[in-house]
Amino acid sequence: MKRRFIFLPALMLWLFAAGCETEWLINEEGNLVPKTVEHDSSLPAIAINGSTFHAETFGNPADKMLVILHGGPGADYRYLLNCKQFAGRGYYVIFYDQRGSGLSKRERKDSYSIQLMLDDLAAVIAHYRTSSEQKIILLGHSWGAMLATAYINQHPTAIDGAILAEPGGFVWQDILDYVKRTRQFSFTSETLNDAVYLDQFITGGEDEHAILDYKFGLLSFADEAEDSPLGNEGALPFWRGGAIVNRALFELGEKEKPDWTTNLQQYTTRILFVYSQRNKAYGLEHARKVSSAYPNVQLERIDGAGHDLLTFPAGWNYFFPMALTYLESL
């Protein structure tokens, strides 16, 4: 794990030098973290629902639409790019970084709501849909699978199929219980200590997104610690974390305590629900509990994989043919 933090001495030297010359450099877009679509016009983007989103598509626009929903909240779709392979099998694959996430435009903390995230998904579908007969399928991972379920719960007749990979839960208490299990690190973990080391040197206010996103990205390294229960194979590839959207949606969850199961019994289409063998915080018991909110479930374990089962070869090679079989059955 030490190899991931060889950059620390060099980065500390850069921060010292930058601070001596021009203090504003740390928070300038493009230095600590990549620029978003707001500051880099070369990035593929769409303007919908009052904001600008980093987004791209693969495949024939006339094919069945497969919308990919990343985790977080506050991650981005880079780690799910294996899903491009569905484009070669007859699917129009849509990727977008959710509001305030990845390379999408940053927004004020008080502007977020769970309903707004659902409205964004509806707007993405409407933007790319080529006909009213075009089938729409959602593929969500972690938080993305929760977002997919919240959307299906609100629009049970609008979606023609769903693949859900290790959602934390669909009611707030299940989510809290799962998140608590995922955070059972040793406080002496080398990876965790390395990840938070620079946190004491860089501080940022709520509107200093570059600094906060950088710090948020550092904490993601803890998920690959040897003592993390998530069982991941390595460091997750990502462009830029979304610190404010992550904080805002968790605080909204605490306040609203959502239940996204109230209408799921109306959704009789079979879903594919997958969980990983190596994620000790999940397991069959939790998978059964969460997936039981749906009336028609195909529950499968992805062997040899951890929580990020759609990213690394062991999980993806097991998952992809299974997902294709499911999609072809719809």
Short mmCIF file of C-alpha atoms in Angstrom, two decimals:
data_model
loop_
_atom_site.label_atom_id
_atom_site.label_comp_id
_atom_site.label_asym_id
_atom_site.label_seq_id
_atom_site.Cartn_x
_atom_site.Cartn_y
_atom_site.Cartn_z
CA MET A 1 0.00 0.00 0.00
CA LYS A 2 2.96 2.34 0.48
CA ARG A 3 3.37 2.72 -3.28
CA ARG A 4 0.22 4.86 -3.42
CA PHE A 5 1.71 7.47 -1.13
CA ILE A 6 5.17 7.95 -2.57
CA PHE A 7 3.80 11.28 -3.84
CA LEU A 8 3.33 12.69 -0.32
CA PRO A 9 6.81 14.24 0.21
CA ALA A 10 6.76 15.79 -3.27
CA LEU A 11 3.27 17.14 -2.77
CA MET A 12 4.17 18.63 0.61
CA LEU A 13 7.14 20.38 -1.02
CA TRP A 14 4.88 21.73 -3.77
CA LEU A 15 2.35 22.98 -1.26
CA PHE A 16 5.08 24.76 0.70
CA ALA A 17 6.53 26.39 -2.40
CA ALA A 18 3.13 27.36 -3.76
CA GLY A 19 2.11 28.81 -0.42
CA CYS A 20 5.24 30.98 -0.30
CA GLU A 21 4.68 32.40 -3.78
CA THR A 22 0.96 32.52 -4.53
CA GLU A 23 -1.38 31.30 -1.83
CA TRP A 24 -4.38 31.18 -4.19
CA LEU A 25 -2.89 28.34 -6.24
CA ILE A 26 -4.24 25.59 -3.97
CA ASN A 27 -7.87 26.46 -4.68
CA GLU A 28 -7.41 27.25 -8.36
CA GLU A 29 -9.33 24.88 -10.62
CA GLY A 30 -7.11 22.24 -12.18
CA ASN A 31 -4.34 22.18 -9.58
CA LEU A 32 -5.43 19.92 -6.73
CA VAL A 33 -8.17 18.21 -8.76
CA PRO A 34 -9.23 18.14 -12.42
CA LYS A 35 -11.42 20.93 -13.75
CA THR A 36 -15.16 20.37 -14.04
CA VAL A 37 -17.24 21.01 -17.15
CA GLU A 38 -17.82 24.54 -15.86
CA HIS A 39 -14.13 25.36 -16.33
CA ASP A 40 -13.12 22.97 -19.13
CA SER A 41 -15.18 23.25 -22.31
CA SER A 42 -13.36 20.30 -23.91
CA LEU A 43 -15.17 17.82 -21.63
CA PRO A 44 -18.29 16.10 -23.00
CA ALA A 45 -21.26 17.70 -21.28
CA ILE A 46 -25.02 18.22 -21.31
CA ALA A 47 -26.99 21.13 -19.88
CA ILE A 48 -30.19 19.88 -18.22
CA ASN A 49 -32.37 20.65 -15.23
CA GLY A 50 -30.59 23.89 -14.42
CA SER A 51 -27.02 22.54 -14.27
CA THR A 52 -24.24 21.17 -16.44
CA PHE A 53 -23.24 17.52 -16.29
CA HIS A 54 -20.22 15.59 -17.47
CA ALA A 55 -21.74 12.89 -19.69
CA GLU A 56 -21.05 10.67 -22.66
CA THR A 57 -22.71 7.85 -24.57
CA PHE A 58 -21.69 4.70 -26.40
CA GLY A 59 -23.62 2.64 -28.92
CA ASN A 60 -26.54 3.14 -31.28
CA PRO A 61 -29.03 5.75 -30.00
CA ALA A 62 -31.88 3.64 -31.37
CA ASP A 63 -30.99 0.62 -29.19
CA LYS A 64 -32.35 -0.09 -25.71
CA MET A 65 -31.04 2.55 -23.32
CA LEU A 66 -28.85 1.43 -20.41
CA VAL A 67 -28.27 4.26 -17.91
CA ILE A 68 -25.24 3.76 -15.64
CA LEU A 69 -25.52 5.21 -12.12
CA HIS A 70 -22.32 5.57 -10.12
CA GLY A 71 -21.90 5.33 -6.38
CA GLY A 72 -21.06 7.80 -3.68
CA PRO A 73 -22.85 10.06 -3.31
CA GLY A 74 -20.05 12.05 -4.85
CA ALA A 75 -18.14 9.48 -6.89
CA ASP A 76 -18.03 9.54 -10.70
CA TYR A 77 -18.53 7.11 -13.56
CA ARG A 78 -14.86 6.53 -14.39
CA TYR A 79 -14.74 3.33 -12.34
CA LEU A 80 -17.76 1.95 -14.23
CA LEU A 81 -16.39 2.39 -17.75
CA ASN A 82 -16.26 -1.39 -18.20
CA CYS A 83 -19.97 -0.97 -18.90
CA LYS A 84 -19.04 0.45 -22.32
CA GLN A 85 -18.89 -3.18 -23.40
CA PHE A 86 -22.69 -3.34 -23.37
CA ALA A 87 -22.69 -0.97 -26.36
CA GLY A 88 -21.22 -3.73 -28.50
CA ARG A 89 -24.08 -6.02 -27.50
CA GLY A 90 -26.94 -3.84 -28.69
CA TYR A 91 -27.37 -1.27 -25.92
CA TYR A 92 -27.19 2.52 -25.93
CA VAL A 93 -25.04 3.12 -22.85
CA ILE A 94 -25.39 6.43 -21.01
CA PHE A 95 -22.86 7.66 -18.47
CA TYR A 96 -23.15 10.84 -16.44
CA ASP A 97 -21.51 12.24 -13.35
CA GLN A 98 -24.36 13.08 -11.01
CA ARG A 99 -25.02 16.63 -9.84
CA GLY A 100 -22.03 18.01 -7.95
CA SER A 101 -20.04 14.82 -8.57
CA GLY A 102 -17.04 13.89 -10.66
CA LEU A 103 -16.50 16.44 -13.43
CA SER A 104 -20.02 17.87 -13.31
CA LYS A 105 -20.61 21.45 -12.20
CA ARG A 106 -20.44 22.16 -8.46
CA GLU A 107 -23.49 23.60 -6.69
CA ARG A 108 -24.24 25.18 -3.32
CA LYS A 109 -24.86 22.78 -0.46
CA ASP A 110 -28.31 24.19 0.27
CA SER A 111 -29.44 23.57 -3.33
CA TYR A 112 -29.42 19.77 -3.06
CA SER A 113 -32.36 17.46 -2.46
CA ILE A 114 -32.94 13.79 -3.08
CA GLN A 115 -35.85 14.73 -5.32
CA LEU A 116 -33.50 16.91 -7.37
CA MET A 117 -31.23 13.90 -7.97
CA LEU A 118 -34.26 11.94 -9.20
CA ASP A 119 -35.32 14.83 -11.42
CA ASP A 120 -31.80 14.89 -12.87
CA LEU A 121 -32.08 11.20 -13.77
CA ALA A 122 -35.44 11.84 -15.44
CA ALA A 123 -33.88 14.71 -17.39
CA VAL A 124 -30.92 12.55 -18.51
CA ILE A 125 -33.32 9.90 -19.80
CA ALA A 126 -35.44 12.50 -21.59
CA HIS A 127 -32.35 14.13 -23.13
CA TYR A 128 -31.05 10.94 -24.70
CA ARG A 129 -34.29 9.08 -25.44
CA THR A 130 -34.94 8.77 -29.16
CA SER A 131 -38.53 7.47 -29.06
CA SER A 132 -41.33 6.83 -26.61
CA GLU A 133 -41.04 3.09 -27.37
CA GLN A 134 -37.35 2.90 -26.48
CA LYS A 135 -36.80 0.63 -23.48
CA ILE A 136 -35.03 2.14 -20.47
CA ILE A 137 -32.90 0.00 -18.14
CA LEU A 138 -31.01 1.22 -15.08
CA LEU A 139 -27.68 -0.20 -13.87
CA GLY A 140 -26.65 1.18 -10.51
CA HIS A 141 -23.79 0.45 -8.15
CA SER A 142 -23.89 1.16 -4.39
CA TRP A 143 -25.49 4.62 -4.00
CA GLY A 144 -26.32 4.42 -7.72
CA ALA A 145 -28.42 1.30 -7.07
CA MET A 146 -30.20 3.17 -4.29
CA LEU A 147 -30.88 6.08 -6.64
CA ALA A 148 -32.20 3.64 -9.26
CA THR A 149 -34.54 2.11 -6.71
CA ALA A 150 -35.77 5.50 -5.49
CA TYR A 151 -36.56 6.33 -9.13
CA ILE A 152 -38.38 3.04 -9.72
CA ASN A 153 -40.30 3.52 -6.48
CA GLN A 154 -41.45 6.91 -7.75
CA HIS A 155 -41.99 5.82 -11.38
CA PRO A 156 -42.74 2.08 -11.28
CA THR A 157 -44.03 1.94 -14.87
CA ALA A 158 -41.22 3.97 -16.46
CA ILE A 159 -38.32 1.48 -16.24
CA ASP A 160 -38.07 -1.78 -18.19
CA GLY A 161 -35.40 -3.49 -16.11
CA ALA A 162 -32.77 -2.89 -13.43
CA ILE A 163 -29.40 -4.26 -12.39
CA LEU A 164 -28.53 -3.35 -8.81
CA ALA A 165 -25.06 -3.96 -7.38
CA GLU A 166 -24.68 -3.82 -3.59
CA PRO A 167 -26.99 -0.94 -2.65
CA GLY A 168 -26.52 -0.08 1.01
CA GLY A 169 -30.25 -0.19 1.60
CA PHE A 170 -33.59 1.25 0.53
CA VAL A 171 -34.71 2.42 3.99
CA TRP A 172 -32.55 4.73 6.08
CA GLN A 173 -31.80 2.39 8.98
CA ASP A 174 -30.51 -0.32 6.64
CA ILE A 175 -28.25 2.27 5.02
CA LEU A 176 -26.87 3.40 8.37
CA ASP A 177 -26.26 -0.16 9.51
CA TYR A 178 -24.38 -1.01 6.34
CA VAL A 179 -22.28 2.17 6.33
CA LYS A 180 -21.31 1.51 9.95
CA ARG A 181 -20.06 -1.97 9.04
CA THR A 182 -18.01 -0.63 6.13
CA ARG A 183 -16.20 1.79 8.46
CA GLN A 184 -14.83 -0.81 10.83
CA PHE A 185 -11.18 0.07 10.18
CA SER A 186 -8.39 -0.11 12.64
CA PHE A 187 -7.45 3.46 13.56
CA THR A 188 -3.83 2.42 13.15
CA SER A 189 -4.41 1.34 9.54
CA GLU A 190 -1.42 2.46 7.46
CA THR A 191 -3.56 3.32 4.46
CA LEU A 192 -6.04 5.30 6.52
CA ASN A 193 -3.27 7.19 8.30
CA ASP A 194 -1.56 8.00 5.01
CA ALA A 195 -4.85 9.12 3.47
CA VAL A 196 -5.66 11.61 6.22
CA TYR A 197 -2.09 12.85 6.75
CA LEU A 198 -2.40 15.86 4.46
CA ASP A 199 -5.84 16.71 5.84
CA GLN A 200 -4.20 18.60 8.69
CA PHE A 201 -2.34 20.89 6.29
CA ILE A 202 -5.15 21.81 3.86
CA THR A 203 -8.38 23.41 4.98
CA GLY A 204 -11.28 24.78 2.97
CA GLY A 205 -14.61 26.52 3.40
CA GLU A 206 -17.91 25.21 2.10
CA ASP A 207 -17.56 27.10 -1.19
CA GLU A 208 -13.96 25.98 -1.82
CA HIS A 209 -14.89 22.92 -3.81
CA ALA A 210 -11.43 22.07 -5.15
CA ILE A 211 -9.94 21.80 -1.66
CA LEU A 212 -12.88 19.87 -0.22
CA ASP A 213 -13.00 17.52 -3.20
CA TYR A 214 -9.28 16.86 -2.85
CA LYS A 215 -9.66 15.96 0.83
CA PHE A 216 -12.67 13.80 0.02
CA GLY A 217 -10.59 11.95 -2.56
CA LEU A 218 -7.87 11.26 0.00
CA LEU A 219 -10.34 9.50 2.26
CA SER A 220 -11.35 7.16 -0.56
CA PHE A 221 -7.94 5.49 -0.28
CA ALA A 222 -9.10 3.99 3.02
CA ASP A 223 -11.45 1.71 1.07
CA GLU A 224 -8.45 -0.20 -0.27
CA ALA A 225 -6.85 -0.73 3.14
CA GLU A 226 -5.97 -4.32 3.93
CA ASP A 227 -8.25 -4.25 6.95
CA SER A 228 -11.19 -2.70 5.10
CA PRO A 229 -14.18 -5.07 5.08
CA LEU A 230 -15.06 -4.04 1.50
CA GLY A 231 -12.64 -6.55 -0.02
CA ASN A 232 -11.65 -4.43 -3.03
CA GLU A 233 -8.83 -5.53 -5.33
CA GLY A 234 -7.12 -2.15 -5.46
CA ALA A 235 -7.52 1.61 -5.71
CA LEU A 236 -10.68 2.69 -7.47
CA PRO A 237 -10.08 4.88 -10.54
CA PHE A 238 -11.89 8.20 -10.34
CA TRP A 239 -11.59 11.74 -11.69
CA ARG A 240 -12.75 13.87 -8.80
CA GLY A 241 -14.83 13.35 -5.70
CA GLY A 242 -17.82 15.50 -4.79
CA ALA A 243 -17.45 16.44 -1.12
CA ILE A 244 -20.39 18.82 -0.81
CA VAL A 245 -22.97 16.61 -2.50
CA ASN A 246 -21.84 13.72 -0.34
CA ARG A 247 -22.25 15.76 2.84
CA ALA A 248 -25.53 17.32 1.72
CA LEU A 249 -27.26 14.06 0.82
CA PHE A 250 -26.17 12.28 3.98
CA GLU A 251 -27.46 15.16 6.06
CA LEU A 252 -30.73 15.07 4.12
CA GLY A 253 -30.93 11.34 4.77
CA GLU A 254 -30.54 11.92 8.50
CA LYS A 255 -33.25 14.55 8.41
CA GLU A 256 -35.77 12.87 6.08
CA LYS A 257 -35.04 9.17 6.81
CA PRO A 258 -36.18 8.08 3.36
CA ASP A 259 -38.03 4.88 2.54
CA TRP A 260 -37.77 3.98 -1.14
CA THR A 261 -39.81 0.78 -0.88
CA THR A 262 -43.36 2.14 -0.62
CA ASN A 263 -44.32 1.43 -4.26
CA LEU A 264 -41.87 -1.31 -5.20
CA GLN A 265 -44.50 -4.04 -5.01
CA GLN A 266 -46.00 -2.47 -8.11
CA TYR A 267 -42.77 -3.16 -10.00
CA THR A 268 -43.22 -6.77 -11.09
CA THR A 269 -40.42 -6.84 -13.68
CA ARG A 270 -37.61 -9.12 -12.57
CA ILE A 271 -34.50 -7.28 -11.38
CA LEU A 272 -30.94 -8.59 -11.20
CA PHE A 273 -29.50 -7.96 -7.74
CA VAL A 274 -25.81 -8.79 -7.23
CA TYR A 275 -23.52 -8.76 -4.22
CA SER A 276 -19.85 -9.65 -3.82
CA GLN A 277 -18.18 -12.58 -2.13
CA ARG A 278 -15.40 -10.57 -0.46
CA ASN A 279 -17.35 -7.64 1.00
CA LYS A 280 -17.62 -8.70 4.65
CA ALA A 281 -19.92 -5.77 5.41
CA TYR A 282 -22.57 -7.05 2.98
CA GLY A 283 -23.10 -10.79 2.69
CA LEU A 284 -26.07 -12.97 1.83
CA GLU A 285 -28.18 -11.96 4.82
CA HIS A 286 -28.04 -8.26 3.99
CA ALA A 287 -28.50 -8.95 0.28
CA ARG A 288 -31.67 -10.93 0.98
CA LYS A 289 -32.99 -8.28 3.34
CA VAL A 290 -32.45 -5.38 0.95
CA SER A 291 -33.54 -7.15 -2.24
CA SER A 292 -36.73 -8.48 -0.65
CA ALA A 293 -38.37 -5.07 -1.17
CA TYR A 294 -38.77 -6.10 -4.82
CA PRO A 295 -41.39 -8.75 -5.65
CA ASN A 296 -39.38 -10.39 -8.45
CA VAL A 297 -35.65 -10.75 -7.81
CA GLN A 298 -32.78 -12.70 -9.32
CA LEU A 299 -30.20 -12.67 -6.52
CA GLU A 300 -26.63 -13.56 -7.47
CA ARG A 301 -23.24 -13.56 -5.73
CA ILE A 302 -20.20 -12.36 -7.69
CA ASP A 303 -17.36 -14.65 -6.66
CA GLY A 304 -13.81 -13.39 -6.19
CA ALA A 305 -14.85 -9.74 -5.99
CA GLY A 306 -15.28 -7.02 -3.36
CA HIS A 307 -17.63 -4.07 -3.25
CA ASP A 308 -16.27 -2.56 -6.46
CA LEU A 309 -17.22 -5.71 -8.34
CA LEU A 310 -17.86 -3.89 -11.63
CA THR A 311 -14.36 -2.39 -11.82
CA PHE A 312 -11.74 -5.08 -11.41
CA PRO A 313 -11.27 -8.15 -13.65
CA ALA A 314 -12.36 -10.88 -11.22
CA GLY A 315 -15.73 -9.30 -10.59
CA TRP A 316 -16.37 -7.90 -14.06
CA ASN A 317 -15.57 -11.14 -15.90
CA TYR A 318 -18.05 -12.96 -13.64
CA PHE A 319 -20.68 -10.23 -13.83
CA PHE A 320 -20.72 -9.30 -17.51
CA PRO A 321 -22.08 -12.56 -19.02
CA MET A 322 -24.60 -12.81 -16.17
CA ALA A 323 -25.81 -9.27 -16.84
CA LEU A 324 -26.04 -9.91 -20.59
CA THR A 325 -28.21 -12.97 -20.00
CA TYR A 326 -30.49 -10.92 -17.79
CA LEU A 327 -30.71 -8.03 -20.26
CA GLU A 328 -31.49 -10.34 -23.16
CA SER A 329 -34.37 -11.83 -21.18
CA LEU A 330 -36.19 -8.52 -20.83
#
